[in-house]
Short mmCIF file of C-alpha atoms in Angstrom, two decimals:
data_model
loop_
_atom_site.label_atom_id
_atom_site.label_comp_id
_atom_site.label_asym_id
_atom_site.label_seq_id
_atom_site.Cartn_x
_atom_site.Cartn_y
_atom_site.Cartn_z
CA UNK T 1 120.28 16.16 132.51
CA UNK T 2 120.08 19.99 131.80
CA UNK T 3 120.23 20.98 134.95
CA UNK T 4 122.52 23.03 137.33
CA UNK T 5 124.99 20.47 138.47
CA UNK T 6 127.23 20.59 141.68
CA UNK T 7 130.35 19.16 142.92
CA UNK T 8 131.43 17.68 144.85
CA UNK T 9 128.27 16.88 146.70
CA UNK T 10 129.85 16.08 150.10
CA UNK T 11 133.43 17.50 151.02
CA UNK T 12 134.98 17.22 154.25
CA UNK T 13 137.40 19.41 155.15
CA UNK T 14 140.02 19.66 158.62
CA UNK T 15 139.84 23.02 159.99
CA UNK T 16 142.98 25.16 158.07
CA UNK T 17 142.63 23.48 154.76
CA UNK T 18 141.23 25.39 151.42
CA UNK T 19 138.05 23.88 149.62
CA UNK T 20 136.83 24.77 145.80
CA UNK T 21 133.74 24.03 144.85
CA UNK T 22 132.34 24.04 141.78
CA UNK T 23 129.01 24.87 139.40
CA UNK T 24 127.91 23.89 135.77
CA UNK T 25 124.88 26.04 135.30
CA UNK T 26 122.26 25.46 132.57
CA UNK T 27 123.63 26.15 129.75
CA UNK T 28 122.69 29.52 127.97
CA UNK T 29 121.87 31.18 131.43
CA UNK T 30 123.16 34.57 131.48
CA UNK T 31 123.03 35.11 135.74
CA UNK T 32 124.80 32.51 138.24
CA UNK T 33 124.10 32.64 141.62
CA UNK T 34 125.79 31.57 145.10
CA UNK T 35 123.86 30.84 148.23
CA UNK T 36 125.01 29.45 151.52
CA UNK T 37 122.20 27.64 153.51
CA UNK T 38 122.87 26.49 157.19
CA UNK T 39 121.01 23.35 159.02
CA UNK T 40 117.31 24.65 159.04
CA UNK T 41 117.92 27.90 158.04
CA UNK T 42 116.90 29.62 154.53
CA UNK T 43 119.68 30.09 151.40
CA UNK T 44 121.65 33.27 152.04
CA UNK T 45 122.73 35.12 149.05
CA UNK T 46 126.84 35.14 148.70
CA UNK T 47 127.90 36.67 145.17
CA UNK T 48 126.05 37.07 141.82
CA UNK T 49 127.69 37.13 138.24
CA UNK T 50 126.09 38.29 135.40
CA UNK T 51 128.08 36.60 132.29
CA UNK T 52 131.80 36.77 133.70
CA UNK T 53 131.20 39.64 135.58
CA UNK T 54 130.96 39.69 138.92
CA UNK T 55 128.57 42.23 140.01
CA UNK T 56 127.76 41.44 143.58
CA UNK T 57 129.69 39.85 146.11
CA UNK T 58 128.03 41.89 149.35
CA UNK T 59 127.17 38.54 150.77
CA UNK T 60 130.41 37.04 151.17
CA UNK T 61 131.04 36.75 154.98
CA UNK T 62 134.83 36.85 154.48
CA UNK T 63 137.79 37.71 152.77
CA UNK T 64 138.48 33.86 152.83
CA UNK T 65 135.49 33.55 150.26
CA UNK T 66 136.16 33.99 146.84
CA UNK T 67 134.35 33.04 143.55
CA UNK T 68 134.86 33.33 139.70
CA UNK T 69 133.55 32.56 136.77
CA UNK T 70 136.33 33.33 133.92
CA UNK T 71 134.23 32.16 130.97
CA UNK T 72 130.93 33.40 131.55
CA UNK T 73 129.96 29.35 132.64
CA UNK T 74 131.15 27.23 134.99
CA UNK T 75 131.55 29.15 138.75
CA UNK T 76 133.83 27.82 141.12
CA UNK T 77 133.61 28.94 144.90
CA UNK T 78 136.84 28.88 146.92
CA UNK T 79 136.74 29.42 150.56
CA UNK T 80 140.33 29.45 152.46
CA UNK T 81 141.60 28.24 155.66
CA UNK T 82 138.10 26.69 156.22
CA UNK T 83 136.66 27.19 159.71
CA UNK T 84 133.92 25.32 161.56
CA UNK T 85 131.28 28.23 160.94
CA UNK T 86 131.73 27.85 157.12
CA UNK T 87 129.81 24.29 157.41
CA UNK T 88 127.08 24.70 155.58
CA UNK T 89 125.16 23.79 152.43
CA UNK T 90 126.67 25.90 149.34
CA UNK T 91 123.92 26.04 146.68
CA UNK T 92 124.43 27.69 143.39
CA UNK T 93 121.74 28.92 141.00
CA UNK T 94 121.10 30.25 137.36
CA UNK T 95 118.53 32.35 135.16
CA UNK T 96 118.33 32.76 131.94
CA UNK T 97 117.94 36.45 131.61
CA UNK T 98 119.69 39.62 133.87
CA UNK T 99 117.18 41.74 135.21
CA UNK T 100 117.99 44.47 132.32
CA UNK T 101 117.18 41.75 130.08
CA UNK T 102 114.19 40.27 131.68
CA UNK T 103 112.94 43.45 132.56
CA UNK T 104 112.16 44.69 136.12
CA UNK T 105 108.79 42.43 135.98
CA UNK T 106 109.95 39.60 134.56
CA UNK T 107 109.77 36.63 137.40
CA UNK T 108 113.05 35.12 135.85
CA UNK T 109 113.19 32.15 137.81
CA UNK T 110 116.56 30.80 139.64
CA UNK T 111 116.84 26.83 138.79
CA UNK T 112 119.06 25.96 141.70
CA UNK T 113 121.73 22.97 141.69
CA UNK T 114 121.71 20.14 144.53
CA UNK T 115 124.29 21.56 146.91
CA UNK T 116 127.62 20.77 148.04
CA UNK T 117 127.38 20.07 152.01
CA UNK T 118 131.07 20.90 153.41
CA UNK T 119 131.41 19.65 156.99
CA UNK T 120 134.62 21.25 158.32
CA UNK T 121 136.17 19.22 161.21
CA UNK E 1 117.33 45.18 154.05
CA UNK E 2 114.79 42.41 153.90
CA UNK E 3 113.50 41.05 157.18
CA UNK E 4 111.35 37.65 156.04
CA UNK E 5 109.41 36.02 158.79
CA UNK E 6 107.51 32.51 158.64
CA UNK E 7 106.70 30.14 161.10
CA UNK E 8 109.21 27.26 161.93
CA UNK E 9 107.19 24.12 161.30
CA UNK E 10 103.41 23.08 160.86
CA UNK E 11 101.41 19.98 160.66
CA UNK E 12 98.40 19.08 158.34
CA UNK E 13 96.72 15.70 156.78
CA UNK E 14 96.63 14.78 154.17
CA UNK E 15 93.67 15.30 152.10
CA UNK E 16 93.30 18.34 153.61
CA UNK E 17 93.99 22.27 152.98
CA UNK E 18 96.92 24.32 154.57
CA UNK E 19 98.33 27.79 154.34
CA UNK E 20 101.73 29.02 154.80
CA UNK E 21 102.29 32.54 155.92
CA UNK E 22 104.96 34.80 154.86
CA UNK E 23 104.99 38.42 155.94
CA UNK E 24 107.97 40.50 154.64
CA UNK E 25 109.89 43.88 155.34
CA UNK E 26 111.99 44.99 152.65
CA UNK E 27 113.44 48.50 151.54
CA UNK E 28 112.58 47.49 148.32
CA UNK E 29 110.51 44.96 146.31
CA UNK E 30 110.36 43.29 143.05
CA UNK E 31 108.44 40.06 143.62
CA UNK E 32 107.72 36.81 146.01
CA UNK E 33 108.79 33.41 145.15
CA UNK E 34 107.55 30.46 147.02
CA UNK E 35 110.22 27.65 146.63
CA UNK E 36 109.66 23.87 147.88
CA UNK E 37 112.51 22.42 149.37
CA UNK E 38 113.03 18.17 150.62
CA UNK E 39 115.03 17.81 153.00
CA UNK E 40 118.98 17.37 150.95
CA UNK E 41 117.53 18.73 147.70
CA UNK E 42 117.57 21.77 145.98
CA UNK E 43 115.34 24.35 146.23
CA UNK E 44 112.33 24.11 143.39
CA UNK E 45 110.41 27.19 142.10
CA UNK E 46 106.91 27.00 142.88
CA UNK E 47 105.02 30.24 142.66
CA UNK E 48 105.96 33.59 142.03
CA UNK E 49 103.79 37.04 143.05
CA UNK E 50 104.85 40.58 142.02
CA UNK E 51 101.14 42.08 141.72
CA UNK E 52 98.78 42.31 144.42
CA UNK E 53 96.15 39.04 144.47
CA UNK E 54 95.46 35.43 144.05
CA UNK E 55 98.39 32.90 141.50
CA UNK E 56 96.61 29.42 141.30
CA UNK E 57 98.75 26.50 139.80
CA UNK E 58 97.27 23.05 140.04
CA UNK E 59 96.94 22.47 143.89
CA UNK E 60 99.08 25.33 144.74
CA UNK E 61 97.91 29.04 145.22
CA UNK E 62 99.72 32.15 146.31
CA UNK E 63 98.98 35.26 147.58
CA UNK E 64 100.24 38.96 147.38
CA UNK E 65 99.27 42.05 149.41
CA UNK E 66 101.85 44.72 149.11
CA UNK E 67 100.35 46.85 151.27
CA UNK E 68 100.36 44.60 154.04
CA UNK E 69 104.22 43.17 153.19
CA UNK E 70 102.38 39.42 153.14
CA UNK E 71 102.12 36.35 151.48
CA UNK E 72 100.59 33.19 151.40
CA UNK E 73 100.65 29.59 149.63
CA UNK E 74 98.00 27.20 149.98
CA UNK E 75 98.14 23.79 149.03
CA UNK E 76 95.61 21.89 148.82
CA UNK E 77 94.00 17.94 148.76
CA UNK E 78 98.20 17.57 150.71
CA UNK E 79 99.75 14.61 149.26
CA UNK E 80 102.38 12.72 151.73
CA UNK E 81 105.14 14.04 149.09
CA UNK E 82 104.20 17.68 150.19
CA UNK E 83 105.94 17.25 153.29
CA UNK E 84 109.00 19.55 152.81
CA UNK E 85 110.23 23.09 153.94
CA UNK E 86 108.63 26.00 151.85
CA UNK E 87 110.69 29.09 151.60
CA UNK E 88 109.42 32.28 151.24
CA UNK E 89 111.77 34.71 149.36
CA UNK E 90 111.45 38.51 147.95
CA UNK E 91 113.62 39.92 145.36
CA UNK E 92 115.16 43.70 145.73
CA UNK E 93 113.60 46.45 143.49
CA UNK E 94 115.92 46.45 140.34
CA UNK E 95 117.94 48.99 140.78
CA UNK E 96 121.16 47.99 138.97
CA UNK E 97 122.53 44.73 137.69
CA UNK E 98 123.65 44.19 141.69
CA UNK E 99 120.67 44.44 143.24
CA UNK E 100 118.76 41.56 142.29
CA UNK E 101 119.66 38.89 145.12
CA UNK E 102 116.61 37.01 146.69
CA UNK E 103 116.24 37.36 150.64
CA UNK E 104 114.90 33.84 152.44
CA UNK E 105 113.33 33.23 155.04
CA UNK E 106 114.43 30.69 157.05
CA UNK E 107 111.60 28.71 156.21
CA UNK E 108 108.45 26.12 156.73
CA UNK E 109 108.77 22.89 157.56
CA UNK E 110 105.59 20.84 157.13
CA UNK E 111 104.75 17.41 157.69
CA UNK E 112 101.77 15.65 156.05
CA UNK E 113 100.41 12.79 157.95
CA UNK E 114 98.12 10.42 157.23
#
């Protein structure tokens, strides 16, 4: 499909180890966006990346969270010596346009992927 | 800051109306998204206010009043397959490429019931 796509979709971890995880936006789509999202709680934003650039990152809750996106397409996540608090649901997300692009009205819609859950043991 | 509230959970038949409330304090503000959300699925872009008023699309409305920092979708004639969380979020004022993150709130759960 032309979709975001996500993986894995499940990854356990033990409680020490490092975990990547990785996103193939839709292609073309200029602004790629990470989003944690605990058990019944809303997405929080993590990082944002306009192209390769990583313009944002305010939202990362550590210095054990780090993310790229070298080409300007596929994102990976890392997050190091996992801890229990880092289970969660990571979602990513893309639009087509930045908001320079789009303009400040534009509604520019974020397609999101299907989350990886990490349960950290 | 953003500081999204909406209640936790509601319950509605189906057939019927409901409306989900969303009020909002932000510093700054470029627009309300309503995004539907079953339970292990991604979040999927329903509605999207940045002018004061009423957005209707097929069964589902939303509504903007700036003034007031609130929101509401409406979805009507509820089909069993509405029953999901609905997330409210608002986007920053554009200020910058790094300032265009959506705020959630923690969202709605309904259930439709027969």
């Amino acid at each position: 499909g032309a979709g975001v796509s996500q993986s894995p979709r499940y990854k356990v971890a033990k409680r020490g180890q490092d975990v990547a995880l990785r996103c193939d936006p839709i292609s073309g789509h200029v602004s790629l966006f990470w989003y944690q999202q605990a058990l019944g709680q809303g997405p929080e934003f993590l990082t944002y990346f306009q192209n390769e650039a990583q313009l944002d990152k305010s939202g990362l809750p550590s210095d054990r969270f780090f993310a790229e996106r070298p080409e300007g397409s596929v994102s990976t996540l890392k997050i190091q010596r996992t801890q229990q608090e880092d289970s969660a649901v990571y979602l990513c997300a893309s639009s087509l346009k930045s908001p320079g692009l789009a303009g400040g009205r534009s509604y520019n819609e974020q397609f999101f992927g299907p989350g990886t859950r990490l349960t950290v043991l | 800051g953003q500081n999204i509230d909406q209640p936790t959970e509601m319950t509605a038949t189906e057939g019927a109306i409901v409306q989900i409330n969303c009020t909002y304090q932000t510093s700054g503000f470029n627009g309300l998204f309503w995004y539907q959300q079953h339970a292990g699925e991604a979040p999927t872009f329903l509605s999207y206010n940045v002018l004061d008023g009423l957005e209707e699309k097929g069964r589902f409305s939303s509504f903007l009043s700036r003034s007031k920092g609130y929101s509401y979708l409406l979805l009507k004639e509820l089909q069993m397959k509405d029953s999901a969380s609905y997330l409210c979020a608002v986007r920053d004022a554009y200020s910058g490429a790094g300032s265009y993150q959506l705020t959630f709130g923690k969202g709605t759960k309904l259930s439709v019931i027969p």
